Amino acid sequence: MLEGRRLDQVEIEDPRLTRPFDPVEVAAELRGERVRTVDRRGKYLVVRFESGRALLVHLRMTGSLRDSSLEGDPHRRALLTLDNGSSVAYKDVRRFGTWLLLEPGELDPYLGARLGEEPLVAAFTAKGLGERLEGRRAPLKAALLDQRTLAGLGNIYVDEALWDARLHPLRPAGSLDRDELRRLHRAIRKALELGIARQGSTLSTYRLPDGSSGSMQKEFKAYGRLDEPCDRCGAPLAKIRVGGRGTWFCPSCQQI
Ligand SMILES: [Zn+2]
C-alpha cells in the first residue's frame, strides 16, 4: 500500500510518536517523500524513501499501519495521504510506538546497535543461541525477550517456543544444556515461521507483533490459555509474570 507512493500529506496527531522531535516538523519533513520499500527488521518497520532517508517505525505492543483513514478512530496517531488519493493510518492503542526519521546513511548503524541476530536468517544456530545465553542468570523468558539476544521475538513467540521446547520460563538463561538449546532453537524457528506464514504479505498484517489479531491466536499452545488443559499432557496451564510480562506455561511439562 505504501511502496512507490509519495506522501502528499502527513498529519501526526500524537506528539509522543516523534518525541523528542516536534511532530509538526517531522510531518513537514516527511511530506513529498516517495516510498521505495517497506520491510520489517525485528520489531521495526523500515520505510525507505527514494531520497535515501528512512522512517523507522517501532511498533511496540499495539502499533500498526492500516490501509484506511480510520476516520473517528480514537487510537489513530497519524494519517498519511498518498499521491493516489488513498490513506494509510497509524493506529496504536497503547501509544508506545515511535516514529524516527533518519537521514541517509543513519539507518544501518542505528539498527545494528539495537538489533540482535535475526532469528530467521540461516546464521541463527543452536550454538549461536547458546553463546548469546551463556553465563546469563536472567530468567530464560526475559533473556529471550531482550532484543539484544534476538531481534523480533515477541511475548507470544517466546511463550510458544518455551512451551514447545518444554522449558520453564524462569530457568536461568545460561543453564541450558546442549540438548535443551537444540530444542529451544528449533522451537523458536517453528514459532516464528508459523507466525510469519500467517502474516501474509500486506502491511495490514503488521498489527501482529503482540498477537492482538490474526489467525495465529487460535493456534496458541500456551499464550493466553490460563487454566486450559495443556495440549501435550492435559495439566492446566499457569500464568506468572516474568520481567513485567504475562507468561503462560505448563507447570507439568515445563519444569524448572
Ligand atoms: Zn503439559
CSV table of C-alpha atoms and ligand atoms in Angstrom, one decimal:
chain,number,residue,atom,x,y,z
A,1,MET,CA,0.0,0.0,0.0
A,2,LEU,CA,2.9,2.4,0.5
A,3,GLU,CA,5.6,1.2,-1.9
A,4,GLY,CA,6.1,3.5,-4.9
A,5,ARG,CA,3.7,6.1,-3.4
A,6,ARG,CA,4.6,9.7,-2.5
A,7,LEU,CA,3.4,11.1,0.9
A,8,ASP,CA,1.3,14.1,-0.1
A,9,GLN,CA,0.0,14.9,3.3
A,10,VAL,CA,1.3,13.8,6.7
A,11,GLU,CA,-0.6,14.5,9.9
A,12,ILE,CA,1.0,13.4,13.2
A,13,GLU,CA,-1.8,13.6,15.8
A,14,ASP,CA,0.1,12.4,18.8
A,15,PRO,CA,3.3,14.2,19.8
A,16,ARG,CA,4.5,11.2,21.7
A,17,LEU,CA,5.0,9.4,18.4
A,18,THR,CA,8.0,11.5,17.4
A,19,ARG,CA,9.3,12.6,20.8
A,20,PRO,CA,11.7,14.4,21.4
A,21,PHE,CA,11.2,15.8,17.9
A,22,ASP,CA,8.4,18.3,17.1
A,23,PRO,CA,5.6,16.3,15.3
A,24,VAL,CA,4.8,19.3,13.0
A,25,GLU,CA,8.4,19.5,11.9
A,26,VAL,CA,8.7,15.7,11.3
A,27,ALA,CA,5.4,15.8,9.3
A,28,ALA,CA,6.8,18.6,7.2
A,29,GLU,CA,10.0,16.7,6.6
A,30,LEU,CA,8.1,13.6,5.5
A,31,ARG,CA,5.8,15.4,3.1
A,32,GLY,CA,6.9,14.8,-0.5
A,33,GLU,CA,9.0,11.8,0.2
A,34,ARG,CA,8.4,8.8,-2.1
A,35,VAL,CA,8.5,5.4,-0.6
A,36,ARG,CA,10.9,2.9,-2.1
A,37,THR,CA,10.5,-0.1,0.1
A,38,VAL,CA,8.8,-1.2,3.3
A,39,ASP,CA,10.2,-4.1,5.3
A,40,ARG,CA,10.5,-5.5,8.7
A,41,ARG,CA,13.5,-5.8,10.9
A,42,GLY,CA,12.8,-7.3,14.2
A,43,LYS,CA,10.1,-5.2,15.8
A,44,TYR,CA,10.8,-2.3,13.5
A,45,LEU,CA,9.0,-1.4,10.3
A,46,VAL,CA,11.5,0.2,8.0
A,47,VAL,CA,10.1,2.6,5.4
A,48,ARG,CA,12.9,3.6,3.0
A,49,PHE,CA,12.4,6.6,0.8
A,50,GLU,CA,13.9,7.3,-2.6
A,51,SER,CA,15.8,10.2,-1.1
A,52,GLY,CA,17.8,7.8,1.0
A,53,ARG,CA,16.1,8.8,4.2
A,54,ALA,CA,14.2,6.2,6.2
A,55,LEU,CA,11.3,6.2,8.6
A,56,LEU,CA,11.9,3.8,11.4
A,57,VAL,CA,8.6,2.7,13.0
A,58,HIS,CA,8.9,0.9,16.3
A,59,LEU,CA,5.5,-0.9,16.6
A,60,ARG,CA,6.0,-2.0,20.2
A,61,MET,CA,2.9,-3.7,21.5
A,62,THR,CA,0.0,-2.5,19.5
A,63,GLY,CA,1.2,-0.2,16.7
A,64,SER,CA,0.0,-1.0,13.2
A,65,LEU,CA,-0.3,0.7,9.8
A,66,ARG,CA,-3.7,0.4,8.3
A,67,ASP,CA,-4.9,0.6,4.7
A,68,SER,CA,-7.6,3.1,5.6
A,69,SER,CA,-8.1,6.6,7.1
A,70,LEU,CA,-9.7,5.1,10.3
A,71,GLU,CA,-11.8,8.2,10.5
A,72,GLY,CA,-13.1,8.8,14.0
A,73,ASP,CA,-10.9,6.0,15.5
A,74,PRO,CA,-9.7,7.4,18.9
A,75,HIS,CA,-6.5,5.3,18.6
A,76,ARG,CA,-5.4,6.8,15.3
A,77,ARG,CA,-2.0,8.6,15.9
A,78,ALA,CA,-1.1,9.7,12.4
A,79,LEU,CA,-2.6,9.9,8.9
A,80,LEU,CA,-0.7,9.7,5.6
A,81,THR,CA,-2.4,10.8,2.4
A,82,LEU,CA,-0.7,9.3,-0.7
A,83,ASP,CA,-0.4,10.7,-4.2
A,84,ASN,CA,-3.0,8.2,-5.5
A,85,GLY,CA,-5.5,9.7,-3.1
A,86,SER,CA,-5.6,6.8,-0.7
A,87,SER,CA,-4.9,7.0,3.0
A,88,VAL,CA,-2.8,5.0,5.4
A,89,ALA,CA,-3.4,5.4,9.2
A,90,TYR,CA,-1.1,4.6,12.0
A,91,LYS,CA,-3.0,3.2,14.9
A,92,ASP,CA,-1.6,2.4,18.4
A,93,VAL,CA,-3.9,1.6,21.3
A,94,ARG,CA,-1.3,1.7,24.0
A,95,ARG,CA,0.7,4.6,22.4
A,96,PHE,CA,4.2,3.1,23.0
A,97,GLY,CA,5.1,3.0,19.3
A,98,THR,CA,7.6,5.6,17.9
A,99,TRP,CA,8.5,7.1,14.6
A,100,LEU,CA,12.0,8.2,13.9
A,101,LEU,CA,13.1,9.9,10.7
A,102,LEU,CA,16.7,9.0,9.8
A,103,GLU,CA,18.9,10.7,7.3
A,104,PRO,CA,20.7,8.8,4.5
A,105,GLY,CA,23.4,6.5,6.0
A,106,GLU,CA,22.0,6.6,9.5
A,107,LEU,CA,19.7,3.5,9.2
A,108,ASP,CA,22.2,0.6,9.3
A,109,PRO,CA,24.3,1.8,12.2
A,110,TYR,CA,21.2,2.6,14.1
A,111,LEU,CA,19.6,-0.8,13.6
A,112,GLY,CA,22.9,-2.6,14.0
A,113,ALA,CA,23.3,-1.1,17.5
A,114,ARG,CA,19.8,-2.2,18.5
A,115,LEU,CA,19.0,-5.5,17.0
A,116,GLY,CA,20.5,-8.8,17.9
A,117,GLU,CA,20.8,-11.6,15.4
A,118,GLU,CA,17.7,-12.0,13.2
A,119,PRO,CA,16.2,-15.3,14.3
A,120,LEU,CA,15.2,-16.4,10.8
A,121,VAL,CA,18.5,-15.9,9.0
A,122,ALA,CA,20.4,-19.1,8.1
A,123,ALA,CA,23.1,-18.0,10.5
A,124,PHE,CA,20.9,-18.5,13.5
A,125,THR,CA,22.1,-21.7,15.0
A,126,ALA,CA,21.6,-23.6,18.3
A,127,LYS,CA,25.3,-22.9,19.0
A,128,GLY,CA,24.9,-19.2,18.4
A,129,LEU,CA,21.9,-19.1,20.6
A,130,GLY,CA,23.9,-20.8,23.3
A,131,GLU,CA,26.6,-18.2,23.0
A,132,ARG,CA,24.1,-15.4,23.5
A,133,LEU,CA,22.6,-17.0,26.6
A,134,GLU,CA,25.9,-18.2,28.1
A,135,GLY,CA,26.6,-17.0,31.6
A,136,ARG,CA,23.3,-15.2,31.9
A,137,ARG,CA,21.4,-15.6,35.1
A,138,ALA,CA,18.3,-13.7,34.0
A,139,PRO,CA,15.2,-15.9,33.6
A,140,LEU,CA,15.1,-17.5,30.2
A,141,LYS,CA,12.0,-15.7,29.2
A,142,ALA,CA,13.4,-12.3,30.0
A,143,ALA,CA,16.6,-13.1,28.1
A,144,LEU,CA,14.7,-14.1,25.0
A,145,LEU,CA,12.6,-11.0,25.0
A,146,ASP,CA,15.7,-8.9,25.2
A,147,GLN,CA,16.1,-7.5,21.7
A,148,ARG,CA,19.9,-7.7,22.1
A,149,THR,CA,19.6,-11.5,22.3
A,150,LEU,CA,17.4,-12.0,19.3
A,151,ALA,CA,15.6,-9.5,17.2
A,152,GLY,CA,11.9,-9.8,16.7
A,153,LEU,CA,11.0,-12.3,19.3
A,154,GLY,CA,7.7,-11.0,20.9
A,155,ASN,CA,6.0,-12.1,24.1
A,156,ILE,CA,3.8,-14.6,22.3
A,157,TYR,CA,6.6,-16.2,20.3
A,158,VAL,CA,8.7,-16.7,23.5
A,159,ASP,CA,5.8,-18.4,25.4
A,160,GLU,CA,5.0,-20.6,22.5
A,161,ALA,CA,8.7,-21.6,21.9
A,162,LEU,CA,9.3,-22.3,25.6
A,163,TRP,CA,6.2,-24.5,25.7
A,164,ASP,CA,7.3,-26.3,22.6
A,165,ALA,CA,10.8,-26.8,24.0
A,166,ARG,CA,9.4,-27.9,27.4
A,167,LEU,CA,11.5,-25.3,29.2
A,168,HIS,CA,10.4,-23.3,32.2
A,169,PRO,CA,10.3,-19.5,31.7
A,170,LEU,CA,12.2,-18.9,34.9
A,171,ARG,CA,15.1,-21.2,34.1
A,172,PRO,CA,18.4,-19.2,34.4
A,173,ALA,CA,19.2,-18.4,30.7
A,174,GLY,CA,22.7,-19.7,30.9
A,175,SER,CA,21.8,-23.1,32.4
A,176,LEU,CA,20.6,-24.9,29.3
A,177,ASP,CA,22.5,-28.0,28.2
A,178,ARG,CA,23.1,-28.8,24.5
A,179,ASP,CA,20.0,-30.8,24.0
A,180,GLU,CA,17.8,-28.1,25.6
A,181,LEU,CA,19.4,-25.4,23.4
A,182,ARG,CA,18.8,-27.5,20.4
A,183,ARG,CA,15.1,-27.9,21.4
A,184,LEU,CA,14.8,-24.2,22.1
A,185,HIS,CA,16.4,-23.2,18.8
A,186,ARG,CA,14.1,-25.5,16.8
A,187,ALA,CA,11.0,-24.2,18.8
A,188,ILE,CA,11.9,-20.6,18.1
A,189,ARG,CA,12.2,-21.1,14.4
A,190,LYS,CA,9.0,-23.0,14.4
A,191,ALA,CA,7.1,-20.3,16.3
A,192,LEU,CA,8.4,-17.6,14.1
A,193,GLU,CA,7.8,-19.4,10.9
A,194,LEU,CA,4.2,-20.2,11.9
A,195,GLY,CA,3.6,-16.6,12.9
A,196,ILE,CA,5.1,-15.2,9.7
A,197,ALA,CA,3.3,-17.6,7.5
A,198,ARG,CA,0.0,-16.3,8.9
A,199,GLN,CA,1.0,-12.7,8.4
A,200,GLY,CA,0.9,-12.9,4.6
A,201,SER,CA,2.5,-10.1,2.7
A,202,THR,CA,0.5,-7.0,3.3
A,203,LEU,CA,1.1,-4.3,5.7
A,204,SER,CA,-2.2,-4.6,7.5
A,205,THR,CA,-0.8,-7.8,9.0
A,206,TYR,CA,1.8,-5.8,11.0
A,207,ARG,CA,-0.6,-5.4,13.8
A,208,LEU,CA,0.6,-8.8,14.8
A,209,PRO,CA,3.7,-8.2,16.9
A,210,ASP,CA,1.9,-9.0,20.1
A,211,GLY,CA,-0.8,-11.1,18.7
A,212,SER,CA,-3.6,-8.6,19.1
A,213,SER,CA,-5.1,-10.1,16.0
A,214,GLY,CA,-4.5,-12.6,13.3
A,215,SER,CA,-5.3,-16.3,12.9
A,216,MET,CA,-2.3,-17.5,14.9
A,217,GLN,CA,-4.3,-16.8,18.1
A,218,LYS,CA,-6.4,-20.0,17.5
A,219,GLU,CA,-3.2,-22.0,17.4
A,220,PHE,CA,-1.5,-20.9,20.6
A,221,LYS,CA,-0.4,-23.7,22.8
A,222,ALA,CA,0.3,-21.6,25.9
A,223,TYR,CA,-0.1,-17.9,25.3
A,224,GLY,CA,-3.3,-16.6,26.9
A,225,ARG,CA,-4.6,-20.0,27.9
A,226,LEU,CA,-4.7,-19.8,31.7
A,227,ASP,CA,-6.3,-22.9,33.3
A,228,GLU,CA,-6.9,-24.6,29.9
A,229,PRO,CA,-5.5,-28.1,29.5
A,230,CYS,CA,-2.0,-28.5,28.1
A,231,ASP,CA,-2.2,-30.0,24.6
A,232,ARG,CA,0.6,-32.3,25.5
A,233,CYS,CA,-0.1,-33.5,29.0
A,234,GLY,CA,-3.5,-32.3,29.9
A,235,ALA,CA,-2.4,-30.4,33.0
A,236,PRO,CA,-4.0,-26.9,33.5
A,237,LEU,CA,-1.7,-24.1,32.1
A,238,ALA,CA,-0.5,-21.5,34.6
A,239,LYS,CA,0.3,-17.8,34.3
A,240,ILE,CA,3.0,-15.9,36.0
A,241,ARG,CA,4.8,-12.6,35.4
A,242,VAL,CA,8.4,-12.5,34.2
A,243,GLY,CA,10.1,-9.2,33.6
A,244,GLY,CA,6.8,-7.5,33.8
A,245,ARG,CA,5.2,-9.6,31.1
A,246,GLY,CA,2.4,-12.0,31.3
A,247,THR,CA,3.8,-15.5,30.8
A,248,TRP,CA,1.8,-18.7,30.2
A,249,PHE,CA,3.3,-22.2,30.6
A,250,CYS,CA,2.6,-25.8,31.6
A,251,PRO,CA,3.8,-26.4,35.1
A,252,SER,CA,3.8,-30.1,34.5
A,253,CYS,CA,5.8,-30.5,31.3
A,254,GLN,CA,7.9,-27.3,31.7
A,255,GLN,CA,9.5,-28.0,35.0
A,256,ILE,CA,12.3,-25.8,36.3
B,1,ZN,ZN,1.9,-30.0,29.8
